[in-house]
Tab-separated table of C-alpha atoms in Angstrom:
chain	number	residue	atom	x	y	z
A	1	MET	CA	21.140	48.893	0.961
A	2	ASN	CA	17.513	48.478	0.276
A	3	THR	CA	16.877	48.843	-3.481
A	4	GLN	CA	13.903	48.351	-5.250
A	5	VAL	CA	13.489	45.814	-8.211
A	6	GLN	CA	10.418	46.145	-10.504
A	7	ILE	CA	9.426	42.338	-10.932
A	8	SER	CA	8.180	41.576	-14.365
A	9	GLU	CA	5.368	39.346	-14.037
A	10	TYR	CA	5.742	36.757	-15.367
A	11	VAL	CA	4.229	34.342	-13.574
A	12	LYS	CA	1.628	36.224	-11.437
A	13	ILE	CA	-0.671	34.850	-8.824
A	14	HIS	CA	-3.538	37.158	-7.912
A	15	ARG	CA	-6.332	37.180	-4.939
A	16	ALA	CA	-5.727	33.479	-4.545
A	17	HIS	CA	-7.760	32.017	-1.840
A	18	ARG	CA	-7.956	28.165	-0.932
A	19	GLN	CA	-10.002	26.835	2.193
A	20	PHE	CA	-10.584	23.541	3.166
A	21	ILE	CA	-13.153	22.192	5.485
A	22	THR	CA	-11.509	19.768	8.975
A	23	PRO	CA	-13.892	16.638	9.537
A	24	GLU	CA	-14.827	18.825	12.662
A	25	GLY	CA	-16.090	20.985	10.296
A	26	ASP	CA	-13.984	23.629	10.851
A	27	ALA	CA	-12.906	25.883	7.782
A	28	ILE	CA	-8.877	26.284	7.349
A	29	ARG	CA	-8.061	29.207	5.385
A	30	ALA	CA	-4.683	27.629	3.108
A	31	LEU	CA	-4.094	30.666	0.979
A	32	ASP	CA	-5.985	34.266	2.082
A	33	GLY	CA	-5.349	36.565	-0.570
A	34	ILE	CA	-2.012	35.625	-1.755
A	35	ASP	CA	-0.680	38.284	-4.278
A	36	LEU	CA	2.776	37.802	-6.063
A	37	SER	CA	4.968	38.301	-8.914
A	38	ILE	CA	7.847	36.389	-10.492
A	39	ALA	CA	10.231	37.181	-13.345
A	40	GLN	CA	11.059	34.855	-15.779
A	41	SER	CA	14.215	33.757	-14.518
A	42	GLU	CA	13.982	34.111	-11.168
A	43	PHE	CA	14.898	31.434	-8.311
A	44	ILE	CA	11.618	31.644	-5.670
A	45	THR	CA	11.398	30.055	-2.234
A	46	LEU	CA	8.104	29.585	-0.333
A	47	LEU	CA	8.747	29.448	3.173
A	48	GLY	CA	7.400	29.176	6.521
A	49	PRO	CA	6.067	26.827	9.000
A	50	SER	CA	4.203	23.635	8.603
A	51	GLY	CA	0.367	24.128	7.807
A	52	CYS	CA	1.301	28.723	6.239
A	53	GLY	CA	0.284	27.067	2.890
A	54	LYS	CA	3.311	27.262	0.750
A	55	THR	CA	2.743	23.157	-0.369
A	56	THR	CA	-0.941	23.913	-1.162
A	57	LEU	CA	0.247	27.259	-3.301
A	58	LEU	CA	2.959	25.259	-5.085
A	59	ASN	CA	0.226	22.436	-5.983
A	60	ILE	CA	-2.409	25.187	-7.282
A	61	VAL	CA	0.107	26.145	-9.601
A	62	ALA	CA	0.723	22.597	-10.478
A	63	GLY	CA	-2.583	22.242	-11.379
A	64	PHE	CA	-3.157	19.670	-8.578
A	65	GLU	CA	-5.497	21.387	-6.426
A	66	GLU	CA	-8.070	24.208	-7.940
A	67	LEU	CA	-8.653	27.681	-6.610
A	68	ASP	CA	-11.966	28.629	-5.041
A	69	SER	CA	-11.206	32.304	-6.038
A	70	GLY	CA	-8.312	34.281	-7.618
A	71	ASP	CA	-6.394	33.315	-11.045
A	72	ILE	CA	-3.083	32.129	-11.886
A	73	MET	CA	-1.109	34.152	-14.890
A	74	LEU	CA	2.266	32.687	-16.737
A	75	ASP	CA	3.324	34.263	-19.316
A	76	GLY	CA	0.355	36.511	-19.656
A	77	GLU	CA	-2.080	33.672	-19.818
A	78	SER	CA	-4.619	32.092	-17.339
A	79	ILE	CA	-3.660	28.712	-16.369
A	80	ILE	CA	-6.313	27.831	-13.870
A	81	HIS	CA	-8.760	25.678	-15.948
A	82	LYS	CA	-6.250	23.602	-17.658
A	83	PRO	CA	-5.441	20.265	-16.297
A	84	PRO	CA	-1.845	19.855	-15.307
A	85	HIS	CA	-0.527	17.679	-18.377
A	86	LYS	CA	-1.458	20.949	-20.346
A	87	ARG	CA	0.069	23.209	-18.387
A	88	PRO	CA	3.717	24.278	-19.072
A	89	VAL	CA	4.915	23.436	-15.539
A	90	ASN	CA	6.577	20.591	-13.927
A	91	THR	CA	7.374	19.215	-10.640
A	92	VAL	CA	10.234	17.756	-8.966
A	93	PHE	CA	8.677	15.853	-5.439
A	94	GLN	CA	10.455	15.487	-2.390
A	95	SER	CA	9.830	11.547	-2.819
A	96	TYR	CA	11.270	11.545	-6.915
A	97	ALA	CA	8.100	9.659	-7.594
A	98	LEU	CA	10.896	7.548	-10.302
A	99	PHE	CA	9.393	4.389	-11.662
A	100	PRO	CA	10.804	1.399	-9.910
A	101	HIS	CA	10.783	-0.842	-13.095
A	102	MET	CA	12.117	1.770	-15.657
A	103	THR	CA	15.346	2.543	-16.817
A	104	VAL	CA	17.098	5.603	-16.261
A	105	GLY	CA	16.310	6.333	-19.839
A	106	ASP	CA	12.828	5.749	-19.604
A	107	ASN	CA	12.271	7.638	-16.541
A	108	VAL	CA	13.822	10.832	-18.208
A	109	GLY	CA	12.482	10.221	-21.675
A	110	TYR	CA	8.461	9.374	-20.212
A	111	GLY	CA	7.258	12.463	-21.174
A	112	LEU	CA	8.992	12.917	-24.404
A	113	ASP	CA	6.787	8.853	-24.959
A	114	ILE	CA	3.788	10.100	-23.849
A	115	ALA	CA	3.980	13.153	-26.255
A	116	GLY	CA	5.157	11.203	-29.004
A	117	VAL	CA	8.533	12.179	-29.778
A	118	ASN	CA	10.470	10.129	-32.152
A	119	LYS	CA	12.680	7.806	-30.863
A	120	ARG	CA	15.934	9.156	-32.102
A	121	GLU	CA	15.160	12.750	-30.593
A	122	ARG	CA	14.153	11.387	-27.425
A	123	ASN	CA	17.256	9.798	-26.702
A	124	ARG	CA	18.851	12.695	-27.612
A	125	ARG	CA	17.460	14.838	-25.425
A	126	VAL	CA	17.802	12.422	-22.552
A	127	ALA	CA	21.218	12.566	-23.198
A	128	GLU	CA	20.974	15.939	-22.804
A	129	ALA	CA	19.037	16.121	-19.920
A	130	LEU	CA	21.361	13.658	-18.002
A	131	GLU	CA	24.535	15.497	-19.293
A	132	MET	CA	23.081	18.731	-17.523
A	133	VAL	CA	22.472	17.114	-14.289
A	134	GLY	CA	26.261	15.169	-14.089
A	135	LEU	CA	24.507	11.677	-15.037
A	136	ALA	CA	25.880	11.078	-18.794
A	137	GLY	CA	25.775	7.635	-19.321
A	138	ILE	CA	24.014	5.893	-17.056
A	139	GLU	CA	20.642	5.441	-19.067
A	140	LYS	CA	20.372	1.559	-18.456
A	141	ARG	CA	20.624	1.661	-15.336
A	142	THR	CA	17.325	1.339	-12.675
A	143	PRO	CA	16.635	3.611	-9.887
A	144	MET	CA	17.159	1.107	-7.502
A	145	GLN	CA	21.190	1.327	-8.423
A	146	LEU	CA	21.595	4.651	-7.922
A	147	SER	CA	22.422	7.049	-4.248
A	148	GLY	CA	19.659	9.072	-3.351
A	149	GLY	CA	21.794	11.970	-4.862
A	150	GLN	CA	21.837	10.153	-8.252
A	151	GLN	CA	17.914	9.603	-7.601
A	152	GLN	CA	17.141	13.338	-7.107
A	153	ARG	CA	19.093	14.202	-10.450
A	154	VAL	CA	17.228	11.869	-12.869
A	155	ALA	CA	14.244	13.269	-11.129
A	156	LEU	CA	15.501	16.484	-12.312
A	157	ALA	CA	16.443	15.285	-15.685
A	158	ARG	CA	12.902	14.025	-16.109
A	159	ALA	CA	11.312	17.684	-15.032
A	160	ILE	CA	13.592	19.686	-17.389
A	161	ILE	CA	13.559	17.343	-20.603
A	162	ASN	CA	9.934	18.945	-21.620
A	163	ARG	CA	11.372	22.138	-21.832
A	164	PRO	CA	8.823	23.465	-19.246
A	165	LYS	CA	8.197	27.470	-18.613
A	166	LEU	CA	8.147	27.017	-15.236
A	167	LEU	CA	9.712	24.008	-12.607
A	168	LEU	CA	8.728	23.294	-8.992
A	169	LEU	CA	10.453	21.804	-6.210
A	170	ASP	CA	8.969	20.278	-3.276
A	171	GLU	CA	11.125	20.125	-0.663
A	172	PRO	CA	13.534	17.897	-3.082
A	173	LEU	CA	16.463	17.563	-0.735
A	174	SER	CA	14.984	16.814	2.715
A	175	ALA	CA	16.295	13.117	1.884
A	176	LEU	CA	19.493	13.957	1.521
A	177	ASP	CA	22.593	13.674	3.966
A	178	LYS	CA	23.855	17.570	4.956
A	179	ASN	CA	26.816	17.246	2.836
A	180	LEU	CA	24.833	16.172	-0.322
A	181	ARG	CA	22.354	18.680	0.508
A	182	LEU	CA	24.557	21.490	0.338
A	183	LYS	CA	26.484	20.295	-2.746
A	184	MET	CA	23.321	19.769	-4.410
A	185	GLN	CA	22.107	23.573	-3.409
A	186	ILE	CA	24.845	24.942	-5.482
A	187	GLU	CA	23.720	22.339	-8.355
A	188	LEU	CA	20.240	23.384	-8.318
A	189	LYS	CA	21.343	27.084	-8.378
A	190	ASN	CA	23.897	26.259	-11.353
A	191	LEU	CA	21.405	24.593	-12.876
A	192	GLN	CA	18.661	27.385	-12.702
A	193	ALA	CA	21.135	29.852	-13.946
A	194	GLU	CA	21.812	27.517	-17.230
A	195	LEU	CA	17.968	26.948	-18.177
A	196	GLY	CA	17.254	30.379	-17.418
A	197	ILE	CA	13.977	29.588	-16.308
A	198	CYS	CA	11.930	30.343	-13.031
A	199	PHE	CA	12.084	27.804	-10.219
A	200	ILE	CA	9.385	28.108	-7.421
A	201	PHE	CA	11.092	26.129	-4.477
A	202	VAL	CA	9.494	25.063	-1.360
A	203	THR	CA	11.489	24.413	2.128
A	204	HIS	CA	11.399	24.097	5.800
A	205	ASP	CA	15.335	24.979	5.812
A	206	GLN	CA	15.974	28.986	6.183
A	207	GLU	CA	19.401	28.538	5.788
A	208	GLU	CA	18.407	26.336	2.194
A	209	ALA	CA	16.295	29.225	1.686
A	210	LEU	CA	18.991	31.998	2.441
A	211	THR	CA	21.125	29.903	0.432
A	212	MET	CA	19.307	29.601	-2.943
A	213	SER	CA	17.151	32.278	-3.680
A	214	ASP	CA	17.254	35.654	-5.055
A	215	ARG	CA	13.791	36.063	-3.072
A	216	ILE	CA	12.133	34.458	-0.254
A	217	VAL	CA	8.481	34.985	-0.228
A	218	VAL	CA	8.149	34.132	3.773
A	219	LEU	CA	4.048	32.535	5.016
A	220	ASN	CA	2.353	32.521	7.825
A	221	GLY	CA	-1.406	31.200	8.506
A	222	GLY	CA	-2.198	31.780	4.603
A	223	LYS	CA	-0.581	35.291	4.003
A	224	ILE	CA	2.468	37.100	2.656
A	225	GLU	CA	4.185	38.077	5.892
A	226	GLN	CA	7.035	39.443	3.924
A	227	VAL	CA	8.447	39.046	0.365
A	228	GLY	CA	12.638	40.322	0.032
A	229	THR	CA	15.652	39.182	-0.709
A	230	PRO	CA	17.845	36.626	1.620
A	231	ASP	CA	19.480	39.891	2.700
A	232	GLU	CA	16.232	41.908	3.321
A	233	VAL	CA	14.572	39.423	4.971
A	234	TYR	CA	17.292	38.601	7.117
A	235	HIS	CA	18.712	41.887	8.388
A	236	ARG	CA	15.426	43.928	7.314
A	237	PRO	CA	12.064	42.215	8.414
A	238	LYS	CA	9.069	43.867	8.050
A	239	THR	CA	7.091	41.806	10.670
A	240	HIS	CA	7.446	40.686	14.212
A	241	PHE	CA	6.854	37.277	13.226
A	242	VAL	CA	9.537	37.505	10.117
A	243	THR	CA	11.974	38.566	13.056
A	244	THR	CA	11.669	35.766	15.140
A	245	PHE	CA	11.146	32.940	12.414
A	246	ILE	CA	14.042	33.547	10.012
A	247	GLY	CA	17.550	33.052	12.221
A	248	GLU	CA	17.799	33.549	15.884
A	249	SER	CA	17.065	36.631	17.405
A	250	ASN	CA	17.548	38.868	20.506
A	251	VAL	CA	14.036	41.552	20.378
A	252	PHE	CA	13.961	44.174	22.718
A	253	SER	CA	11.148	45.562	23.602
A	254	GLY	CA	10.944	49.116	25.111
A	255	GLN	CA	9.776	52.473	24.624
A	256	VAL	CA	11.199	55.808	23.665
A	257	ILE	CA	12.193	58.283	26.168
A	258	SER	CA	14.273	60.519	24.125
A	259	THR	CA	15.532	61.727	21.068
A	260	SER	CA	18.942	63.588	20.807
A	261	ALA	CA	22.002	64.003	18.124
A	262	ALA	CA	23.325	60.944	19.668
A	263	GLY	CA	20.731	58.841	18.761
A	264	ILE	CA	17.175	57.641	19.718
A	265	GLN	CA	17.057	56.139	23.368
A	266	VAL	CA	14.885	53.427	24.189
A	267	ASP	CA	14.225	52.053	27.722
A	268	CYS	CA	13.535	48.028	27.895
A	269	ASN	CA	12.343	47.345	31.062
A	270	GLY	CA	15.599	49.199	32.719
A	271	PHE	CA	18.027	48.132	29.968
A	272	SER	CA	18.779	51.243	27.817
A	273	LEU	CA	19.463	51.006	23.896
A	274	ILE	CA	20.657	53.536	21.811
A	275	THR	CA	19.368	53.346	17.969
A	276	THR	CA	19.832	55.641	14.848
A	277	ASP	CA	16.405	55.388	13.418
A	278	ARG	CA	14.849	58.868	13.544
A	279	SER	CA	11.836	57.890	12.115
A	280	LEU	CA	10.884	57.496	16.464
A	281	THR	CA	9.059	59.735	18.474
A	282	VAL	CA	9.210	59.740	22.545
A	283	GLY	CA	6.929	57.699	23.965
A	284	GLU	CA	6.303	55.421	21.271
A	285	SER	CA	6.582	51.561	21.893
A	286	VAL	CA	9.249	49.387	19.418
A	287	ASP	CA	11.191	46.275	18.901
A	288	LEU	CA	14.530	46.320	18.520
A	289	LEU	CA	16.117	43.559	16.755
A	290	LEU	CA	19.774	42.600	17.326
A	291	ARG	CA	21.044	39.355	15.511
A	292	PRO	CA	23.745	37.503	17.677
A	293	GLU	CA	26.564	37.193	14.961
A	294	HIS	CA	26.356	41.337	15.072
A	295	LEU	CA	27.490	41.047	18.381
A	296	SER	CA	31.072	40.548	19.806
A	297	LEU	CA	33.777	40.291	22.530
A	298	THR	CA	36.143	42.846	21.266
A	299	PRO	CA	34.857	46.609	20.087
A	300	PRO	CA	35.136	47.226	16.367
A	301	ALA	CA	38.018	48.808	15.115
A	302	ASP	CA	36.823	50.590	12.490
A	303	SER	CA	34.367	52.676	14.261
A	304	ALA	CA	33.850	54.852	17.384
A	305	ASP	CA	29.651	54.412	16.789
A	306	TYR	CA	29.187	51.302	19.233
A	307	ALA	CA	27.893	50.164	22.569
A	308	SER	CA	28.645	47.422	24.694
A	309	PHE	CA	26.392	45.634	27.546
A	310	THR	CA	27.478	42.660	30.586
A	311	LEU	CA	26.367	39.016	30.110
A	312	GLU	CA	26.099	36.693	32.992
A	313	LEU	CA	26.962	33.351	30.844
A	314	ASP	CA	24.166	30.464	31.344
A	315	GLN	CA	25.580	28.266	28.145
A	316	ILE	CA	28.153	28.255	26.288
A	317	VAL	CA	28.334	25.989	23.041
A	318	PHE	CA	31.436	25.528	20.945
A	319	VAL	CA	30.724	25.422	16.875
A	320	GLY	CA	33.672	25.076	15.205
A	321	THR	CA	35.280	28.723	14.755
A	322	ASP	CA	32.445	30.044	16.870
A	323	TYR	CA	31.315	30.188	20.081
A	324	GLN	CA	27.480	30.531	21.106
A	325	LEU	CA	27.168	32.103	24.234
A	326	HIS	CA	23.795	32.236	26.382
A	327	GLY	CA	23.187	34.425	29.022
A	328	LYS	CA	21.149	37.615	30.954
A	329	LEU	CA	21.278	40.835	31.086
A	330	PRO	CA	21.779	42.714	34.331
A	331	ASN	CA	17.824	43.200	34.244
A	332	GLY	CA	17.469	39.094	33.674
A	333	MET	CA	16.685	39.584	30.084
A	334	GLY	CA	18.407	36.497	27.926
A	335	VAL	CA	20.367	37.262	25.447
A	336	SER	CA	22.182	35.164	22.426
A	337	ALA	CA	25.486	35.673	20.484
A	338	LEU	CA	27.861	34.142	18.496
A	339	VAL	CA	31.367	35.411	18.456
A	340	ARG	CA	35.063	33.903	17.254
A	341	ARG	CA	36.706	32.096	19.456
A	342	THR	CA	38.702	34.339	21.220
A	343	SER	CA	41.482	34.133	24.386
A	344	THR	CA	38.841	35.695	26.787
A	345	PRO	CA	38.045	33.240	29.009
A	346	LEU	CA	34.817	32.085	28.747
A	347	ALA	CA	32.835	29.889	31.711
A	348	LYS	CA	29.356	29.098	32.700
A	349	GLY	CA	28.452	31.943	35.593
A	350	SER	CA	31.188	34.245	34.137
A	351	VAL	CA	30.286	38.091	33.046
A	352	VAL	CA	31.917	38.996	30.149
A	353	LYS	CA	31.353	42.086	28.045
A	354	LEU	CA	29.867	42.473	24.688
A	355	TYR	CA	29.939	45.170	21.994
A	356	PHE	CA	27.976	45.763	19.116
A	357	GLN	CA	27.310	48.714	16.358
A	358	HIS	CA	24.413	51.079	16.789
A	359	ASP	CA	23.581	50.675	13.094
A	360	ALA	CA	23.004	47.340	14.008
A	361	LEU	CA	20.076	47.653	15.719
A	362	HIS	CA	16.822	47.311	13.838
A	363	THR	CA	13.616	48.561	14.275
A	364	ILE	CA	10.310	46.112	13.941
A	365	PRO	CA	7.013	46.976	14.388
A	366	SER	CA	6.129	46.659	18.356
A	367	SER	CA	4.801	43.163	19.150
A	368	ARG	CA	2.902	44.890	22.065
A	369	ARG	CA	0.801	46.706	19.109
A	370	HIS	CA	-0.948	43.317	18.302
A	371	VAL	CA	-1.906	42.607	21.607
């Protein structure tokens, strides 16, 4: 269910513009009028393709780059004229940026040393920060004596020790192997809940964004395509870009040819689909999204409101408990499905029947409207 949530403006990005000039003299709009409000204890992820503006936005909030126009408000105060070291903001970088010649304790306590905190208080807070990230008692080790996951935790401890109002994370998990990355996703989310501060997280990894975020900001070409919960951006994408960028998608382009009590009939190049979207009118062009996991080799036992089609299989990929099926409809359109292991024979060239519930079809703006 799509619920409207009132977001308090703890962090407010207002009409943010940033333009770069290439060596060839071309202008690139890295940020093109970004407006975004973030609550005090939210975990927000900036997601999008390379060059979409997410790292530029993070660097501007941190103070490493300047806006051409617009404003950044933090807890009711503009921070755009403050240098990075004067902002109550810390950043965890992809490279961790630990000092190799310093011990773990000195790395974590570096910010406190610069601030002139007395030694006793500094040591207490270093120990507290290391315990919070699960590294108690390793103050005397050097970064070279740590694993990648431990170095990442040291970088986190250093970032939180000054008790920032906002923590920025620039793809901090990208260098980790898959299993450690999954573990650190959970630990990061737990740490954010424990600290109760706002995290702004940048990643290229869609699964990571869907797993960790309270809300996801999908960026494309310096603009926001959609802001929403993981469920909203995955199951109810608002634009054609979000539909095709987030997850795998089967998109059926067609035209509404009739409406009835049974539903809205859409003709997709000779292939007919019934949708429950009553906002559509006869003659309207529409794109219908059907996620691969909403297809099944057996009809849903708990509902009579379902449809089916046949698919000639081109490829079958075994992925543990599931099969990824790729094939063609009778009209030649390619379709992908993610189905559970089954006793139904699956072979390249064979024809299978796939079922889906009518409400699994989601309407998105037709790509033909933008041509």
